[in-house]
Short mmCIF file of C-alpha atoms and ligand atoms in Angstrom, two decimals:
data_model
loop_
_atom_site.label_atom_id
_atom_site.label_comp_id
_atom_site.label_asym_id
_atom_site.label_seq_id
_atom_site.Cartn_x
_atom_site.Cartn_y
_atom_site.Cartn_z
CA MET A 1 0.03 -2.93 17.46
CA LYS A 2 2.27 -2.65 14.74
CA GLY A 3 5.78 -3.33 16.02
CA VAL A 4 8.01 -0.18 15.25
CA VAL A 5 11.70 -0.44 14.67
CA ILE A 6 13.47 3.50 14.58
CA LEU A 7 17.06 3.44 12.99
CA GLY A 8 18.26 7.31 13.78
CA SER A 9 16.14 8.01 16.22
CA THR A 10 17.56 10.71 18.08
CA GLY A 11 17.74 12.54 14.22
CA SER A 12 14.99 15.08 13.17
CA VAL A 13 13.22 11.82 11.45
CA GLY A 14 13.61 9.65 13.93
CA ARG A 15 12.76 12.58 16.66
CA GLN A 16 9.81 13.05 14.46
CA THR A 17 8.55 9.89 13.97
CA LEU A 18 8.54 9.82 18.09
CA GLU A 19 5.59 12.35 17.91
CA VAL A 20 3.70 10.67 15.74
CA ILE A 21 3.91 7.48 17.49
CA ARG A 22 3.32 9.29 21.56
CA SER A 23 -0.14 11.37 18.64
CA PHE A 24 -1.31 7.18 18.99
CA ASP A 25 0.61 5.20 21.23
CA LYS A 26 -1.77 2.24 21.19
CA LYS A 27 -1.59 1.42 17.69
CA PHE A 28 1.92 0.52 17.91
CA HIS A 29 4.57 -0.31 19.96
CA LEU A 30 9.09 0.49 19.79
CA VAL A 31 10.92 -3.08 19.76
CA GLY A 32 14.29 -0.50 19.54
CA LEU A 33 15.60 2.62 19.08
CA THR A 34 19.38 3.49 17.52
CA ALA A 35 21.38 5.73 16.97
CA LYS A 36 24.98 7.28 16.86
CA LYS A 37 26.35 8.64 20.02
CA ASN A 38 24.16 10.62 21.41
CA HIS A 39 23.56 8.83 25.00
CA GLN A 40 21.04 11.12 27.03
CA GLU A 41 18.85 11.52 23.86
CA LEU A 42 18.77 7.64 23.16
CA SER A 43 18.43 7.46 26.79
CA LYS A 44 15.39 9.53 27.74
CA GLN A 45 13.58 7.63 24.57
CA VAL A 46 13.98 4.50 25.83
CA GLN A 47 12.53 5.66 29.26
CA GLU A 48 9.36 7.35 27.88
CA PHE A 49 8.76 4.43 25.25
CA ASN A 50 10.27 1.59 27.22
CA PRO A 51 11.62 -0.61 23.73
CA PRO A 52 13.56 -3.37 24.68
CA PHE A 53 16.03 -3.07 22.79
CA ALA A 54 18.19 0.29 21.81
CA ALA A 55 21.73 0.49 20.64
CA LEU A 56 23.89 3.17 19.74
CA THR A 57 26.35 2.15 16.64
CA ASN A 58 29.62 4.35 17.90
CA GLU A 59 29.81 3.45 21.22
CA ALA A 60 30.17 0.33 23.31
CA LYS A 61 27.97 -1.86 23.26
CA GLU A 62 26.38 -1.51 26.93
CA GLU A 63 22.28 -1.15 27.56
CA ILE A 64 20.65 1.95 27.52
CA GLY A 65 18.22 2.38 30.92
CA ALA A 66 15.42 -1.22 31.06
CA ALA A 67 16.78 -1.26 26.84
CA SER A 68 19.28 -4.72 25.73
CA TRP A 69 21.91 -3.63 23.73
CA ILE A 70 21.46 -5.14 19.37
CA ALA A 71 22.93 -4.85 16.45
CA PRO A 72 20.47 -2.58 13.86
CA ASN A 73 20.94 -5.48 11.84
CA ASP A 74 19.64 -8.23 14.34
CA LEU A 75 17.05 -5.94 15.48
CA VAL A 76 15.45 -5.52 12.15
CA LYS A 77 14.67 -8.41 11.47
CA LYS A 78 13.23 -9.95 14.85
CA PRO A 79 9.82 -11.51 14.45
CA GLU A 80 7.96 -8.60 16.35
CA VAL A 81 8.97 -6.02 13.31
CA ASP A 82 6.06 -5.00 11.47
CA ILE A 83 7.81 -1.39 10.45
CA VAL A 84 11.74 -0.29 9.93
CA ILE A 85 12.27 3.48 9.85
CA VAL A 86 14.99 3.81 8.32
CA ALA A 87 16.09 8.01 9.15
CA ILE A 88 20.23 7.49 9.50
CA PRO A 89 21.87 9.99 6.58
CA GLY A 90 24.52 8.15 4.16
CA LEU A 91 24.94 4.49 3.83
CA GLU A 92 25.14 3.38 7.68
CA GLY A 93 21.49 2.25 7.41
CA LEU A 94 22.07 -0.06 3.88
CA LEU A 95 22.89 -3.18 5.11
CA PRO A 96 19.96 -3.37 7.53
CA THR A 97 17.06 -1.89 5.32
CA LEU A 98 18.53 -4.42 2.67
CA THR A 99 18.33 -7.07 5.92
CA ALA A 100 14.66 -5.86 6.66
CA ILE A 101 13.21 -6.16 2.87
CA SER A 102 14.77 -9.64 2.48
CA HIS A 103 12.92 -10.68 5.79
CA GLY A 104 9.63 -9.20 4.01
CA LYS A 105 8.78 -6.31 6.57
CA THR A 106 7.61 -2.74 5.94
CA VAL A 107 10.71 0.06 5.19
CA ALA A 108 9.33 3.18 5.91
CA LEU A 109 12.65 5.19 4.30
CA ALA A 110 13.55 8.57 4.85
CA SER A 111 17.49 7.44 3.85
CA LYS A 112 16.85 8.77 0.00
CA GLU A 113 21.13 7.87 -0.22
CA ILE A 114 20.31 3.80 0.29
CA LEU A 115 17.62 4.33 -3.06
CA VAL A 116 20.56 6.31 -4.72
CA VAL A 117 22.99 3.87 -4.42
CA ALA A 118 21.46 0.65 -4.48
CA GLY A 119 18.33 1.55 -5.74
CA GLN A 120 18.53 -1.51 -8.56
CA ILE A 121 19.22 -4.25 -5.67
CA ILE A 122 16.40 -2.55 -2.87
CA THR A 123 13.75 -3.49 -5.87
CA GLU A 124 14.68 -6.45 -6.49
CA GLU A 125 14.98 -7.48 -3.24
CA THR A 126 12.06 -5.97 -2.14
CA LEU A 127 9.69 -8.00 -5.45
CA ARG A 128 11.32 -11.12 -4.24
CA SER A 129 10.60 -10.98 -0.85
CA ASN A 130 7.44 -9.20 -1.06
CA ALA A 131 8.26 -6.42 1.29
CA ASN A 132 6.90 -2.95 0.69
CA ILE A 133 9.12 0.40 0.80
CA LEU A 134 6.78 3.67 1.92
CA PRO A 135 8.86 6.62 0.87
CA LEU A 136 9.16 9.57 4.09
CA ASP A 137 10.59 12.16 2.16
CA SER A 138 7.32 14.50 1.55
CA GLU A 139 8.00 15.03 -1.58
CA HIS A 140 8.45 11.35 -3.11
CA SER A 141 5.35 10.63 0.05
CA ALA A 142 3.30 13.25 -2.57
CA ILE A 143 3.44 11.62 -5.23
CA TRP A 144 2.80 7.82 -3.88
CA GLN A 145 -0.59 9.86 -2.47
CA CYS A 146 -1.57 11.42 -5.83
CA LEU A 147 -0.98 7.85 -6.77
CA ALA A 148 -3.51 6.08 -5.28
CA GLY A 149 -6.44 4.72 -7.36
CA GLU A 150 -4.39 4.92 -10.22
CA GLU A 151 -3.53 1.49 -10.78
CA GLY A 152 -4.02 1.65 -14.31
CA SER A 153 -2.75 5.21 -15.16
CA ASP A 154 -0.04 5.92 -17.47
CA ILE A 155 2.25 8.46 -16.10
CA ARG A 156 3.48 11.23 -18.48
CA ARG A 157 5.55 12.84 -15.08
CA LEU A 158 6.16 13.44 -11.66
CA ILE A 159 6.87 16.63 -10.71
CA LEU A 160 9.30 16.91 -7.53
CA THR A 161 8.98 20.41 -6.03
CA ALA A 162 11.88 22.30 -4.43
CA SER A 163 12.24 24.48 -2.15
CA GLY A 164 15.34 26.53 -3.90
CA GLY A 165 16.86 26.30 -0.61
CA PRO A 166 18.36 29.55 1.21
CA PHE A 167 20.22 30.93 -1.81
CA ARG A 168 17.59 30.45 -4.25
CA GLN A 169 18.07 33.77 -5.39
CA SER A 170 21.90 34.70 -4.73
CA LYS A 171 24.41 35.40 -7.60
CA PRO A 172 26.95 32.82 -8.58
CA GLY A 173 30.07 34.72 -7.31
CA ASP A 174 27.51 35.40 -3.76
CA MET A 175 27.93 31.67 -3.01
CA LEU A 176 31.99 32.02 -1.94
CA GLY A 177 31.72 33.35 1.06
CA ILE A 178 28.70 31.39 2.93
CA THR A 179 29.59 29.56 6.48
CA PRO A 180 28.41 26.97 6.95
CA LYS A 181 25.79 28.71 9.62
CA GLN A 182 24.49 30.42 6.51
CA ALA A 183 23.91 27.14 4.26
CA LEU A 184 22.10 25.96 7.72
CA ALA A 185 19.36 28.27 7.46
CA HIS A 186 16.98 26.26 5.37
CA PRO A 187 13.73 28.20 4.50
CA THR A 188 11.02 25.94 5.08
CA TRP A 189 12.70 22.78 6.88
CA ARG A 190 14.14 21.93 10.28
CA MET A 191 16.40 18.93 9.07
CA GLY A 192 19.98 16.94 10.06
CA PRO A 193 22.51 19.37 8.66
CA LYS A 194 23.89 16.80 5.83
CA VAL A 195 20.43 16.91 4.02
CA THR A 196 20.00 20.48 4.94
CA ILE A 197 23.26 21.30 3.21
CA ASP A 198 22.41 18.93 0.23
CA SER A 199 19.32 21.34 -0.11
CA ALA A 200 21.68 24.18 0.07
CA THR A 201 23.41 22.98 -2.93
CA LEU A 202 20.07 21.30 -4.77
CA MET A 203 21.83 17.92 -4.34
CA ASN A 204 19.57 16.93 -2.20
CA LYS A 205 16.53 17.60 -4.96
CA GLY A 206 18.41 15.66 -7.65
CA PHE A 207 19.05 12.27 -4.86
CA GLU A 208 15.22 12.91 -4.85
CA VAL A 209 15.17 12.33 -8.46
CA LEU A 210 16.88 9.34 -8.71
CA GLU A 211 14.97 7.97 -5.39
CA ALA A 212 11.46 8.86 -7.34
CA HIS A 213 13.39 6.78 -10.47
CA TRP A 214 13.21 3.86 -8.20
CA LEU A 215 10.30 3.98 -6.37
CA TYR A 216 8.12 4.35 -8.98
CA ASN A 217 10.06 3.25 -11.89
CA ILE A 218 9.63 5.87 -13.87
CA PRO A 219 12.58 6.45 -16.81
CA TYR A 220 14.47 9.86 -15.95
CA GLU A 221 12.83 11.76 -19.31
CA LYS A 222 9.82 11.82 -17.46
CA ILE A 223 10.83 13.64 -13.74
CA ASP A 224 10.89 17.07 -13.85
CA VAL A 225 11.74 19.47 -10.90
CA ILE A 226 10.40 22.62 -10.72
CA VAL A 227 11.32 25.32 -7.81
CA HIS A 228 7.99 26.10 -5.47
CA PRO A 229 9.71 28.73 -2.04
CA GLU A 230 6.83 28.22 -0.26
CA SER A 231 7.24 24.18 0.02
CA ILE A 232 3.32 24.00 0.06
CA ILE A 233 2.51 21.61 -2.80
CA HIS A 234 4.78 18.69 -2.32
CA SER A 235 4.93 17.29 -5.67
CA LEU A 236 2.81 16.33 -8.37
CA VAL A 237 1.87 13.66 -11.42
CA GLU A 238 0.95 14.60 -14.76
CA PHE A 239 -1.44 11.71 -16.03
CA GLU A 240 -1.73 10.55 -20.18
CA ASP A 241 -4.39 12.85 -20.48
CA LYS A 242 -2.47 15.99 -19.00
CA SER A 243 -4.81 15.93 -16.15
CA ILE A 244 -2.79 16.78 -12.36
CA LYS A 245 -2.84 16.03 -9.30
CA ALA A 246 -1.10 17.00 -6.54
CA GLN A 247 -0.77 17.12 -2.88
CA LEU A 248 -0.70 20.13 -0.60
CA SER A 249 -0.22 20.70 3.48
CA TYR A 250 2.32 23.19 5.42
CA PRO A 251 6.45 21.56 5.33
CA ASP A 252 5.61 19.14 8.44
CA MET A 253 7.71 15.91 8.21
CA ARG A 254 4.56 14.29 10.71
CA LEU A 255 2.18 14.02 7.97
CA PRO A 256 4.28 11.81 5.41
CA ILE A 257 6.08 9.96 8.32
CA GLN A 258 2.42 9.81 9.78
CA TYR A 259 0.93 8.68 6.22
CA ALA A 260 3.35 6.37 6.14
CA LEU A 261 2.68 4.83 9.79
CA SER A 262 -0.88 4.70 8.91
CA TYR A 263 -1.44 3.86 5.64
CA PRO A 264 -3.78 2.43 4.27
CA GLU A 265 -5.87 4.66 6.69
CA ARG A 266 -6.15 8.67 6.93
CA TRP A 267 -5.88 9.36 10.98
CA THR A 268 -6.78 12.76 12.39
CA ASN A 269 -4.03 14.64 14.43
CA GLU A 270 -5.18 17.49 16.08
CA SER A 271 -1.38 18.99 16.73
CA MET A 272 -0.97 19.51 13.13
CA ASP A 273 -2.22 22.68 11.34
CA ALA A 274 -4.89 22.27 8.37
CA LEU A 275 -3.71 24.32 5.01
CA ASP A 276 -5.50 27.65 5.05
CA LEU A 277 -5.27 28.36 1.25
CA ILE A 278 -6.75 31.90 1.53
CA LYS A 279 -3.69 32.73 3.98
CA ILE A 280 -1.50 31.50 1.88
CA SER A 281 -3.10 32.93 -1.61
CA THR A 282 -0.46 32.88 -3.52
CA LEU A 283 1.60 30.02 -4.92
CA THR A 284 4.52 30.39 -6.62
CA PHE A 285 6.83 27.89 -9.28
CA GLU A 286 10.27 28.92 -11.16
CA LYS A 287 12.73 26.81 -13.18
CA VAL A 288 15.93 25.16 -11.46
CA ASP A 289 19.50 27.17 -12.14
CA GLU A 290 21.36 24.80 -13.48
CA GLU A 291 24.13 26.44 -13.87
CA ARG A 292 24.31 27.90 -10.34
CA PHE A 293 23.11 24.52 -8.34
CA PRO A 294 25.90 22.25 -10.80
CA CYS A 295 24.71 19.56 -7.53
CA PHE A 296 21.81 18.79 -9.33
CA ARG A 297 22.70 18.51 -12.86
CA LEU A 298 25.79 16.03 -11.61
CA ALA A 299 23.02 14.02 -9.54
CA ARG A 300 20.95 13.36 -12.58
CA GLN A 301 23.96 12.37 -15.08
CA ALA A 302 24.78 10.08 -12.51
CA GLY A 303 21.27 8.31 -12.24
CA GLU A 304 20.83 8.23 -15.73
CA MET A 305 24.50 6.62 -15.91
CA GLY A 306 24.19 3.97 -13.82
CA ALA A 307 26.42 1.34 -12.48
CA THR A 308 28.15 2.78 -9.75
CA PHE A 309 28.15 6.20 -10.47
CA PRO A 310 25.18 7.15 -7.91
CA ALA A 311 27.08 5.11 -5.41
CA VAL A 312 30.11 7.79 -5.81
CA LEU A 313 28.24 10.66 -6.47
CA GLN A 314 26.68 10.14 -2.62
CA SER A 315 29.58 9.15 -0.77
CA ALA A 316 32.28 12.30 -2.62
CA ASP A 317 29.23 14.62 -1.63
CA GLU A 318 29.26 13.51 1.82
CA ILE A 319 32.64 13.76 2.63
CA ALA A 320 32.51 17.28 0.83
CA VAL A 321 29.78 18.31 2.64
CA GLU A 322 31.79 17.18 5.93
CA LEU A 323 34.53 19.36 4.62
CA PHE A 324 32.69 22.00 4.39
CA LEU A 325 30.74 21.72 7.71
CA GLU A 326 34.62 21.63 9.08
CA GLY A 327 34.92 24.88 7.40
CA LYS A 328 37.67 23.82 5.20
CA LEU A 329 36.26 24.50 1.94
CA ASP A 330 34.11 26.39 0.13
CA LEU A 331 29.97 25.59 -0.85
CA PRO A 332 30.70 25.75 -4.81
CA THR A 333 34.10 23.58 -4.57
CA ILE A 334 31.71 20.95 -3.07
CA PRO A 335 30.05 20.28 -6.64
CA GLU A 336 34.05 20.43 -8.06
CA TYR A 337 35.19 18.24 -5.92
CA VAL A 338 32.24 15.43 -7.02
CA LYS A 339 32.28 16.30 -10.29
CA ALA A 340 36.39 14.85 -10.13
CA ALA A 341 35.43 11.97 -8.49
CA LEU A 342 32.57 11.19 -11.48
CA GLU A 343 34.84 11.48 -13.79
CA ALA A 344 37.99 10.24 -12.00
CA HIS A 345 36.06 6.85 -11.35
CA SER A 346 35.77 3.22 -13.18
CA PRO A 347 32.59 1.83 -12.92
CA LYS A 348 31.33 -1.16 -12.29
CA GLU A 349 28.36 -2.27 -14.03
CA ASN A 350 25.16 -4.54 -12.61
CA PRO A 351 27.08 -3.56 -9.18
CA ALA A 352 26.82 -5.70 -6.06
CA ILE A 353 26.50 -4.60 -2.43
CA GLU A 354 29.92 -5.41 -2.12
CA ASP A 355 30.67 -3.00 -5.57
CA ILE A 356 28.78 0.08 -4.54
CA LEU A 357 30.93 -0.34 -0.54
CA GLU A 358 34.19 -0.12 -2.51
CA ALA A 359 32.93 2.79 -4.97
CA ASP A 360 32.21 4.12 -1.87
CA LYS A 361 35.47 3.72 -0.41
CA TRP A 362 37.07 4.87 -3.48
CA ALA A 363 34.90 8.37 -3.49
CA ARG A 364 35.99 8.97 0.40
CA SER A 365 39.76 8.54 0.00
CA TYR A 366 39.53 10.38 -3.78
CA VAL A 367 38.24 13.38 -2.48
CA LEU A 368 40.32 13.75 0.97
CA GLU A 369 43.16 13.03 -1.25
CA GLN A 370 42.05 15.82 -4.23
CA HIS A 371 42.12 18.42 -0.98
CA ASP A 372 44.69 17.33 0.70
CA ASN A 373 47.11 18.33 -2.66
CA THR A 374 45.04 20.97 -2.59
CA ALA A 375 44.96 22.84 0.78
N1 NAP B 1 14.61 15.94 8.09
C1 NAP B 1 14.36 15.88 7.36
O1 NAP B 1 13.02 16.03 7.40
C2 NAP B 1 14.21 14.72 6.52
C3 NAP B 1 12.91 14.68 5.03
C4 NAP B 1 13.50 13.30 4.12
C5 NAP B 1 14.28 12.83 4.50
N2 NAP B 1 15.71 13.02 5.37
C6 NAP B 1 16.53 12.06 4.83
O2 NAP B 1 16.59 11.23 6.46
C7 NAP B 1 17.55 10.75 6.66
C8 NAP B 1 17.81 11.10 8.27
O3 NAP B 1 17.78 12.63 7.99
P1 NAP B 1 17.90 13.73 9.70
O4 NAP B 1 17.38 15.12 9.04
O5 NAP B 1 16.90 13.00 10.33
O6 NAP B 1 19.20 13.45 10.03
P2 NAP B 1 19.14 14.24 11.80
O7 NAP B 1 18.60 15.03 12.28
O8 NAP B 1 21.37 14.33 11.49
O9 NAP B 1 19.55 12.84 12.32
C9 NAP B 1 20.36 11.19 11.68
C10 NAP B 1 20.16 10.37 12.57
O10 NAP B 1 21.26 8.93 12.13
C11 NAP B 1 22.09 8.87 13.08
N3 NAP B 1 22.81 8.12 12.88
C12 NAP B 1 24.17 9.21 12.06
N4 NAP B 1 24.61 8.49 11.77
C13 NAP B 1 24.91 6.91 11.80
C14 NAP B 1 25.00 6.63 11.84
N5 NAP B 1 26.91 5.96 11.19
N6 NAP B 1 25.24 5.05 12.63
C15 NAP B 1 24.16 5.10 12.70
N7 NAP B 1 23.52 6.43 12.70
C16 NAP B 1 23.69 7.22 12.73
C17 NAP B 1 21.96 9.80 14.59
O11 NAP B 1 22.27 9.70 15.58
P3 NAP B 1 23.33 10.61 16.69
O12 NAP B 1 22.22 11.42 16.76
O13 NAP B 1 23.60 9.97 18.10
O14 NAP B 1 24.58 11.65 16.07
C18 NAP B 1 20.28 10.64 14.58
O15 NAP B 1 19.46 9.85 15.11
C19 NAP B 1 18.30 11.11 5.71
O16 NAP B 1 19.07 10.70 4.87
C20 NAP B 1 17.73 12.26 5.27
O17 NAP B 1 17.99 12.90 4.03
C21 NAP B 1 15.44 13.75 6.25
#
């Protein structure tokens, strides 16, 4: 039995991970669950899965049911832990992820923000400690699956697919009056609020380009993105001989989660539907419109500039998204704030974790200041 920890167990990825574990309960034992403040859901989970540890990071250090409180950073290094699922938006999972890696654990990573801001540090530490990072993002899981058995093959291009989000067909002017409710209505995926808004602005796809760069050690110029509204092809790899491999399935996060948990095996899960290609019949592709979705371009630029720019990108975006969700900002202002923060930032090359956290703090207060000045 593999010992599993889930950071962010009450969220969309966390709950779907528990669904997979419920289907294969003989193969896993839960060592710990953490969330921020959702006491009710975490208590339910503790009652059902009976982990020895559980914690709400924003609340008092209380026991939840029969589970003892523990700081996430201490939880992930417990000897009985084999896999740590990191599914917390933003940077909160950064330090526990680094700790898990430095203790040689396998980290199944949904929180792409961590690789966006600290890709260099995470990859170096993974190599040093002989740990493993397994992608949970469906696109990166697809690439991982396409690369299986291709160890000696040269890659010509990684092609990430994007659903295009709810505003794929809207005109630039239409974006002004968009409400949080409209932006939260993603056409193909059910996700937490931060990643859903990032999907609507295509910032999420930009983050995924940086994530792919670090996970697969591929230069940015070899990473393309195409819009594929049906979200059936989750990503593709083009090899030097111009042959392309793709991974297809219905959009269901349980599949990449299960693959990371079952790897290197594949398991039968009757609760997931087999793909019916005749019923789907048509798959379509479009170019990304970078004029209408400036967040996508900003993310790529920040990745290429490196240093502490990706940290500023992430944190400025996080605060701008929060302001939008509170109804204090229009959707098109998100990239404006992010761009202003990137332009005003004094970067630190080869940043250490402290530099990244400093850049994060700076970007947050910069955006809030900008907002106060314009409000
Ligand atoms: N959802 C998807 O389909 C999907 C797909 C690919 C990648 N991802 C990535 O996975 C991550 C999680 O996404 P999600 O959609 O699952 O988010 P979500 O539904 O908003 O869930 C977030 C989880 O993290 C916890 N959390 C939030 N802030 C925290 C903090 N400061 N400290 C500790 N725990 C905190 C939440 O606890 P409470 O419930 O108590 O607030 C909840 O358990 C994101 O990085 C996202 O980009 C998500």
